Tab-separated table of C-alpha atoms in Angstrom:
chain	number	residue	atom	x	y	z
A	513	MET	CA	0.368	0.039	-0.053
A	514	LEU	CA	1.269	3.221	-1.437
A	515	SER	CA	1.147	6.258	1.378
A	516	LYS	CA	-0.466	9.550	-0.259
A	517	ARG	CA	1.120	12.087	0.108
A	518	LEU	CA	-0.245	15.426	2.414
A	519	LEU	CA	-1.102	17.893	0.597
A	520	LEU	CA	-2.054	21.222	2.574
A	521	PRO	CA	-4.900	23.743	1.521
A	522	THR	CA	-4.957	26.508	-1.673
A	523	ALA	CA	-4.333	29.081	1.058
A	524	LEU	CA	-1.123	27.109	3.812
A	525	ARG	CA	0.927	26.777	0.827
A	526	PRO	CA	3.596	29.108	1.466
A	527	HIS	CA	4.452	31.480	-2.694
A	528	ALA	CA	0.106	31.530	-1.617
A	529	ILE	CA	0.836	33.528	1.874
A	530	VAL	CA	3.177	35.901	-0.451
A	531	ARG	CA	1.404	36.748	-2.973
A	532	ALA	CA	-1.794	37.722	-0.784
A	533	ASN	CA	1.190	40.130	1.847
A	534	LEU	CA	2.204	42.037	-2.200
A	535	GLN	CA	-1.200	42.306	-3.119
A	536	ARG	CA	-2.580	43.519	0.043
A	537	HIS	CA	1.179	45.810	0.735
A	538	GLN	CA	0.162	47.163	-2.680
A	539	LEU	CA	-3.631	47.959	-1.834
A	540	LEU	CA	-2.287	49.673	1.837
A	541	ALA	CA	0.201	51.616	-0.923
A	542	ARG	CA	-2.105	52.953	-3.100
A	543	ARG	CA	-4.480	53.884	-0.811
A	544	THR	CA	-1.992	55.396	1.306
A	545	ASN	CA	0.399	57.625	-1.666
A	546	VAL	CA	0.929	59.023	-4.885
A	547	HIS	CA	3.102	57.886	-6.886
A	548	SER	CA	5.090	58.961	-9.875
A	549	SER	CA	5.555	56.918	-12.764
A	550	PHE	CA	8.230	58.484	-14.467
A	551	ASP	CA	10.771	56.554	-16.346
A	552	TRP	CA	14.373	58.605	-15.144
A	553	LYS	CA	15.577	55.874	-17.392
A	554	PRO	CA	14.086	55.275	-21.005
A	555	ILE	CA	15.530	53.452	-23.308
A	556	LYS	CA	17.504	56.244	-25.951
A	557	GLY	CA	16.806	54.961	-29.583
A	558	LYS	CA	19.138	55.657	-32.676
A	559	ASP	CA	19.743	58.101	-34.384
A	560	ASN	CA	17.345	57.378	-37.363
A	561	ASP	CA	14.406	56.987	-35.888
A	562	LYS	CA	14.541	60.167	-34.910
A	563	PRO	CA	11.129	62.238	-36.731
A	564	LYS	CA	12.781	64.221	-39.030
A	565	PRO	CA	11.498	68.029	-40.133
A	566	SER	CA	9.109	68.237	-42.450
A	567	VAL	CA	9.635	70.759	-45.279
A	568	THR	CA	6.795	73.016	-44.463
A	569	ARG	CA	9.129	73.452	-41.468
A	570	TYR	CA	12.296	74.588	-44.552
A	571	ILE	CA	9.856	77.047	-46.042
A	572	PHE	CA	8.800	78.034	-42.780
A	573	LEU	CA	12.308	78.675	-40.783
A	574	SER	CA	13.442	80.388	-44.935
A	575	LEU	CA	10.619	83.027	-44.834
A	576	LEU	CA	11.825	84.205	-41.555
A	577	ILE	CA	15.106	84.562	-41.051
A	578	ALA	CA	14.490	86.133	-44.636
A	579	MET	CA	11.096	88.210	-43.198
A	580	PRO	CA	13.528	90.570	-41.575
A	581	LEU	CA	16.479	91.062	-43.553
A	582	VAL	CA	13.205	91.926	-46.737
A	583	THR	CA	11.928	94.406	-44.744
A	584	PHE	CA	14.933	96.348	-43.234
A	585	TYR	CA	16.600	96.745	-47.205
A	586	LEU	CA	13.109	97.969	-47.865
A	587	GLY	CA	13.170	100.831	-45.705
A	588	THR	CA	16.562	101.406	-46.128
A	589	TRP	CA	15.349	101.910	-50.048
A	590	GLN	CA	12.205	104.449	-48.287
A	591	LEU	CA	14.377	106.062	-46.787
A	592	LYS	CA	16.179	107.176	-50.014
A	593	ARG	CA	13.422	107.743	-51.277
A	594	LEU	CA	12.252	110.753	-49.094
A	595	LYS	CA	15.550	112.103	-49.218
A	596	TRP	CA	15.601	112.385	-53.573
A	597	LYS	CA	11.380	113.039	-52.655
A	598	ASN	CA	12.059	116.137	-49.940
A	599	ASN	CA	14.288	117.483	-52.731
A	600	LEU	CA	12.086	117.587	-55.458
A	601	ILE	CA	9.366	119.243	-53.424
A	602	ALA	CA	11.413	122.130	-52.165
A	603	SER	CA	13.559	122.679	-55.198
A	604	SER	CA	9.844	122.853	-57.124
A	605	GLU	CA	8.802	124.933	-54.190
A	606	ASP	CA	12.526	127.287	-55.036
A	607	LYS	CA	10.826	128.135	-58.984
A	608	LEU	CA	7.415	128.965	-57.640
A	609	THR	CA	9.159	132.077	-56.591
A	610	TYR	CA	10.708	132.505	-59.501
A	611	PRO	CA	8.657	135.911	-62.146
A	612	PRO	CA	7.460	133.811	-64.776
A	613	ILE	CA	9.330	133.397	-68.628
A	614	PRO	CA	7.929	132.850	-72.016
A	615	LEU	CA	7.017	129.504	-72.467
A	616	PRO	CA	9.266	127.867	-75.491
A	617	LYS	CA	8.542	128.403	-79.268
A	618	LYS	CA	9.065	124.678	-79.317
A	619	ILE	CA	9.510	121.400	-75.987
A	620	ASN	CA	10.726	118.058	-75.988
A	621	PRO	CA	7.938	116.000	-73.991
A	622	ASP	CA	10.868	114.580	-72.688
A	623	ASP	CA	12.273	117.557	-71.130
A	624	ALA	CA	7.835	118.105	-69.419
A	625	GLU	CA	9.667	116.335	-65.877
A	626	ASP	CA	13.103	118.802	-66.105
A	627	LEU	CA	10.896	121.993	-67.328
A	628	GLN	CA	8.106	121.527	-64.849
A	629	TYR	CA	6.603	123.839	-61.430
A	630	ARG	CA	8.878	126.482	-63.627
A	631	ARG	CA	5.939	129.826	-64.259
A	632	TYR	CA	5.975	131.220	-68.264
A	633	LEU	CA	4.033	134.010	-69.931
A	634	VAL	CA	2.333	132.448	-73.383
A	635	THR	CA	0.342	134.524	-75.480
A	636	GLY	CA	-2.129	133.515	-78.218
A	637	LYS	CA	-6.067	133.398	-78.890
A	638	TYR	CA	-8.450	130.483	-77.379
A	639	ASP	CA	-9.682	128.075	-79.977
A	640	HIS	CA	-13.159	127.255	-79.077
A	641	SER	CA	-14.660	125.493	-81.538
A	642	LYS	CA	-12.092	122.509	-80.905
A	643	GLU	CA	-12.744	122.633	-76.670
A	644	ILE	CA	-12.920	119.051	-75.130
A	645	PHE	CA	-13.490	117.880	-71.351
A	646	VAL	CA	-12.131	115.344	-68.849
A	647	GLY	CA	-14.868	114.017	-66.220
A	648	PRO	CA	-17.219	114.047	-64.555
A	649	LYS	CA	-15.666	116.004	-61.732
A	650	VAL	CA	-16.469	117.410	-58.010
A	651	ARG	CA	-15.317	119.600	-56.710
A	652	ASN	CA	-16.169	121.490	-53.109
A	653	GLY	CA	-19.438	119.791	-54.406
A	654	GLU	CA	-20.340	121.597	-57.238
A	655	ARG	CA	-20.214	118.934	-60.303
A	656	GLY	CA	-18.992	119.644	-62.627
A	657	TYR	CA	-15.025	118.921	-65.519
A	658	GLN	CA	-11.975	120.033	-66.371
A	659	VAL	CA	-11.749	122.911	-68.627
A	660	PHE	CA	-8.950	121.403	-71.835
A	661	THR	CA	-8.844	124.355	-75.318
A	662	PRO	CA	-5.843	125.064	-77.777
A	663	LEU	CA	-4.439	127.903	-77.848
A	664	ILE	CA	-3.372	129.559	-81.092
A	665	ARG	CA	0.216	131.522	-79.632
A	666	SER	CA	1.159	134.543	-81.699
A	667	ASP	CA	4.694	134.255	-81.076
A	668	GLY	CA	4.775	131.387	-83.992
A	669	GLY	CA	4.920	127.978	-81.662
A	670	GLU	CA	4.026	125.244	-82.147
A	671	PRO	CA	-0.327	125.620	-80.630
A	672	ILE	CA	-0.651	123.884	-77.020
A	673	LEU	CA	-3.575	121.962	-75.534
A	674	ILE	CA	-3.989	124.571	-72.398
A	675	GLU	CA	-5.802	122.716	-69.128
A	676	ARG	CA	-8.412	126.168	-68.284
A	677	GLY	CA	-9.864	124.687	-64.770
A	678	PHE	CA	-13.035	123.585	-63.899
A	679	ILE	CA	-16.441	124.606	-65.134
A	680	THR	CA	-19.349	123.532	-63.180
A	681	ASP	CA	-22.435	121.157	-65.551
A	682	GLU	CA	-24.400	123.443	-65.473
A	683	ASN	CA	-22.386	126.288	-66.969
A	684	ILE	CA	-20.244	122.655	-69.876
A	685	LEU	CA	-23.003	124.612	-73.378
A	686	PRO	CA	-20.839	128.657	-74.351
A	687	PRO	CA	-23.746	130.030	-74.687
A	688	ARG	CA	-24.574	129.555	-70.419
A	689	ARG	CA	-22.118	130.638	-69.832
A	690	LYS	CA	-21.742	134.807	-68.677
A	691	LEU	CA	-18.847	137.475	-68.321
A	692	LYS	CA	-17.935	136.262	-72.201
A	693	HIS	CA	-14.562	137.855	-71.755
A	694	LEU	CA	-13.677	135.935	-69.390
A	695	SER	CA	-15.361	132.742	-69.804
A	696	LEU	CA	-15.080	132.854	-74.284
A	697	PRO	CA	-12.560	134.966	-75.145
A	698	MET	CA	-11.758	135.878	-78.631
A	699	HIS	CA	-9.402	138.652	-78.344
A	700	GLU	CA	-5.229	137.865	-77.184
A	701	VAL	CA	-4.710	136.961	-74.671
A	702	THR	CA	-1.580	136.143	-72.216
A	703	VAL	CA	-1.707	132.846	-69.726
A	704	GLU	CA	0.396	132.332	-67.023
A	705	VAL	CA	1.002	128.511	-67.151
A	706	ILE	CA	3.216	125.686	-66.239
A	707	LEU	CA	4.044	122.300	-66.999
A	708	LYS	CA	3.263	118.890	-66.376
A	709	LYS	CA	4.980	116.171	-66.175
A	710	ILE	CA	2.969	112.972	-68.615
A	711	ASN	CA	2.277	109.947	-66.441
A	712	GLU	CA	1.353	106.894	-67.528
A	713	LYS	CA	-2.352	105.885	-68.107
A	714	SER	CA	-3.657	103.233	-66.150
A	715	ASN	CA	-4.221	100.202	-67.455
A	716	LEU	CA	-7.230	99.750	-65.077
A	717	VAL	CA	-9.067	102.550	-66.679
A	718	LEU	CA	-11.904	102.512	-69.042
A	719	SER	CA	-10.484	103.961	-72.764
A	720	LYS	CA	-12.703	106.427	-74.551
A	721	LEU	CA	-15.800	104.304	-76.109
A	722	ASP	CA	-16.859	107.270	-78.660
A	723	PRO	CA	-13.955	109.177	-80.931
A	724	ASP	CA	-16.766	111.378	-81.513
A	725	SER	CA	-17.033	112.679	-78.592
A	726	ARG	CA	-15.219	116.069	-76.763
A	727	VAL	CA	-15.108	114.270	-73.053
A	728	TRP	CA	-13.108	112.065	-71.525
A	729	HIS	CA	-12.686	110.122	-67.956
A	730	VAL	CA	-9.175	110.698	-67.302
A	731	ILE	CA	-6.718	113.405	-69.192
A	732	ASP	CA	-4.652	111.039	-71.613
A	733	VAL	CA	-2.451	114.070	-72.649
A	734	PRO	CA	-1.130	112.638	-76.289
A	735	GLU	CA	-4.565	111.670	-77.441
A	736	MET	CA	-6.227	114.647	-76.500
A	737	THR	CA	-3.886	116.486	-78.431
A	738	GLU	CA	-3.853	114.707	-81.122
A	739	ALA	CA	-7.863	114.795	-80.893
A	740	THR	CA	-6.784	118.963	-80.931
A	741	GLY	CA	-3.422	118.931	-83.490
A	742	CYS	CA	-1.988	120.903	-80.395
A	743	ALA	CA	1.889	119.861	-78.901
A	744	PRO	CA	1.867	116.792	-76.738
A	745	ILE	CA	2.418	118.479	-73.249
A	746	HIS	CA	1.097	119.247	-70.177
A	747	VAL	CA	-0.346	123.019	-69.284
A	748	GLN	CA	-2.427	124.198	-67.475
A	749	ALA	CA	-3.218	127.613	-66.971
A	750	LEU	CA	-2.929	129.561	-62.940
A	751	ILE	CA	-5.616	131.129	-60.442
A	752	ASP	CA	-5.851	134.482	-62.361
A	753	LEU	CA	-9.148	135.742	-60.308
A	754	LYS	CA	-8.776	139.666	-61.746
A	755	ASP	CA	-10.750	141.071	-64.776
A	756	TYR	CA	-9.305	141.306	-67.715
A	757	PRO	CA	-11.470	144.872	-69.561
A	758	VAL	CA	-12.538	144.896	-73.151
A	759	GLU	CA	-13.308	147.431	-75.764
A	760	THR	CA	-14.971	146.878	-79.164
A	761	LYS	CA	-13.068	149.038	-81.684
A	762	ILE	CA	-13.757	149.243	-85.947
A	763	VAL	CA	-11.353	148.596	-87.844
A	764	LYS	CA	-11.241	149.725	-91.649
A	765	GLU	CA	-9.852	147.332	-94.007
A	766	ASP	CA	-7.832	148.580	-96.527
A	767	LYS	CA	-8.873	148.732	-99.970
A	768	PRO	CA	-7.879	148.797	-103.276
A	769	TRP	CA	-6.516	152.474	-103.924
A	770	TRP	CA	-8.387	152.368	-108.032
A	771	LYS	CA	-11.615	151.842	-106.029
A	772	ILE	CA	-11.943	154.849	-105.921
A	773	TRP	CA	-16.452	153.918	-106.343
A	774	SER	CA	-16.068	152.007	-103.080
A	775	ARG	CA	-16.855	152.024	-99.664
A	776	ALA	CA	-14.087	150.671	-97.527
A	777	GLN	CA	-15.112	147.675	-95.512
A	778	THR	CA	-15.124	147.326	-91.326
A	779	HIS	CA	-15.050	144.266	-88.803
A	780	GLU	CA	-15.383	145.629	-85.206
A	781	GLU	CA	-12.641	144.059	-83.443
A	782	THR	CA	-12.271	142.985	-79.044
A	783	GLN	CA	-8.467	143.929	-77.951
A	784	LEU	CA	-8.071	144.238	-74.060
A	785	LYS	CA	-8.995	148.153	-72.237
A	786	LYS	CA	-5.443	149.428	-71.358
A	787	VAL	CA	-5.398	150.405	-67.812
A	788	ASP	CA	-3.752	153.535	-66.241
A	789	ASP	CA	-3.300	151.940	-62.883
A	790	PRO	CA	-3.121	148.104	-62.396
A	791	SER	CA	-4.919	148.629	-58.866
A	792	ASP	CA	-7.618	149.805	-60.806
A	793	ILE	CA	-8.735	146.257	-61.783
A	794	GLN	CA	-11.348	144.153	-60.386
A	795	GLU	CA	-11.808	140.739	-58.231
A	796	PHE	CA	-13.700	138.573	-58.852
A	797	SER	CA	-13.860	135.375	-56.108
A	798	PRO	CA	-13.994	132.194	-56.831
A	799	TYR	CA	-17.571	131.444	-56.345
A	800	GLN	CA	-19.130	134.007	-58.203
A	801	LEU	CA	-16.294	133.287	-61.485
A	802	LEU	CA	-17.526	129.656	-61.056
A	803	LYS	CA	-20.930	130.571	-60.819
A	804	ALA	CA	-20.399	132.864	-64.626
A	805	GLY	CA	-18.665	129.468	-65.994
A	806	VAL	CA	-15.114	130.977	-66.049
A	807	PRO	CA	-13.170	127.762	-66.565
A	808	LEU	CA	-11.315	127.440	-61.833
A	809	GLY	CA	-7.108	127.257	-62.701
A	810	ARG	CA	-5.355	125.072	-60.922
A	811	PRO	CA	-3.351	127.541	-57.732
A	812	ALA	CA	0.066	127.513	-57.830
A	813	SER	CA	1.811	125.216	-55.473
A	814	ILE	CA	3.128	121.249	-56.092
A	815	ASP	CA	0.740	118.519	-55.434
A	816	PHE	CA	3.193	115.846	-54.830
A	817	ARG	CA	2.613	113.018	-52.705
A	818	ASN	CA	5.289	112.034	-50.299
A	819	ASN	CA	4.268	109.289	-48.390
A	820	HIS	CA	8.164	107.435	-47.868
A	821	LEU	CA	7.580	108.635	-44.168
A	822	GLN	CA	4.909	106.155	-42.811
A	823	TYR	CA	6.652	103.273	-45.452
A	824	LEU	CA	9.844	103.898	-43.631
A	825	ALA	CA	8.619	103.770	-40.183
A	826	THR	CA	5.907	100.229	-41.157
A	827	TRP	CA	8.839	98.235	-42.860
A	828	TYR	CA	11.147	99.322	-39.813
A	829	GLY	CA	8.660	98.442	-37.880
A	830	LEU	CA	8.475	95.434	-39.383
A	831	SER	CA	12.062	94.580	-39.157
A	832	PHE	CA	11.767	94.488	-36.132
A	833	ALA	CA	8.610	92.551	-34.802
A	834	SER	CA	10.605	90.230	-37.292
A	835	SER	CA	13.900	89.942	-35.879
A	836	ILE	CA	12.605	89.098	-32.432
A	837	LEU	CA	10.112	86.182	-33.343
A	838	LEU	CA	13.598	84.905	-35.166
A	839	PHE	CA	14.835	85.092	-31.588
A	840	LEU	CA	12.506	83.666	-29.839
A	841	VAL	CA	11.903	80.513	-32.328
A	842	PHE	CA	16.025	80.040	-32.494
A	843	LYS	CA	16.332	80.793	-28.271
A	844	LYS	CA	17.570	77.344	-26.691
A	845	LYS	CA	16.105	76.356	-22.980
A	846	PRO	CA	18.663	76.578	-20.155
A	847	LYS	CA	19.107	72.841	-19.248
A	848	MET	CA	18.287	72.103	-15.984
A	849	ASP	CA	20.833	69.872	-13.734
A	850	PRO	CA	19.631	66.544	-13.859
A	851	THR	CA	19.012	66.396	-9.915
A	852	LYS	CA	17.113	69.422	-9.754
A	853	ALA	CA	14.425	68.465	-11.672
A	854	LYS	CA	13.841	64.602	-9.870
A	855	LEU	CA	13.227	66.822	-6.820
A	856	GLU	CA	11.621	69.595	-8.213
A	857	HIS	CA	8.481	66.042	-9.665
A	858	ALA	CA	8.911	64.558	-6.434
A	859	LYS	CA	6.852	67.466	-5.401
A	860	ARG	CA	4.390	67.654	-7.430
A	861	TYR	CA	3.504	64.228	-6.634
A	862	THR	CA	3.997	64.034	-3.105
């Protein structure tokens, strides 16, 4: 008879007792302590396991590096433009102080930029039959047009198209205008003018649709001078508020000596009245001339735009801001002592 092996219950086996005690201690530890599962010795992988930077990141960094340089260059360029524009404004204002001189008989359009804002005097008769308009425009709340009239010069120079000034919509038709000796002078006049540089027409501007119309939407000097047969230059009349009285005389025409039986033909001729004292000449207000239909010329002032200081501040400001952003992106965080890092981490979980 074989002896039967003495078997202990499962609860009394040594390994079962040890396992039960371990589970009890782990349960008590969870209830009383807060510990971290931070792995202080992570497994170091190979360099090939590191994620590679994407193409988008390289593009972003390239733009971030280029932005301070490009904006600084643009700011420096605007600084040079500001100096150039200030010198141009100063020289143009200086030209306006010079006394007016006779306008040359022939002017090269390429030299108009050097001759602009110099006051000139030109004498001749207006050809109102070729009067043209540019608009509509609004000036001081009044709707109207800019009047351009060819001037046949008395000195034999090329006919020029003079921008006489602004006229209201209600006075566009010549019969409606008053003060005929100023609004529609038929006699010889002397006009004080300045030359302007011809600006190229933008491609976004609509061209003239009706070739037979005498109205242009924008100033197109080459096309307007070609249509009126004048020199291709831009001439603007300065504002003149003085009244120039005229007188009409009856002039006898010469007849052949052998026509003794016939009477000499006569015709009326209008000319300026001689004034002994120039201070006796009456002056109108701009409002009176505007209501009478007399074109109002431009004031003797420059019209350059000088926004380079604003552009300069904008570009330099962008350069400074992008430089700070670039510094923050590439700034490296200081390395912390491992022991200190462990203590800081332990404080959070204990």
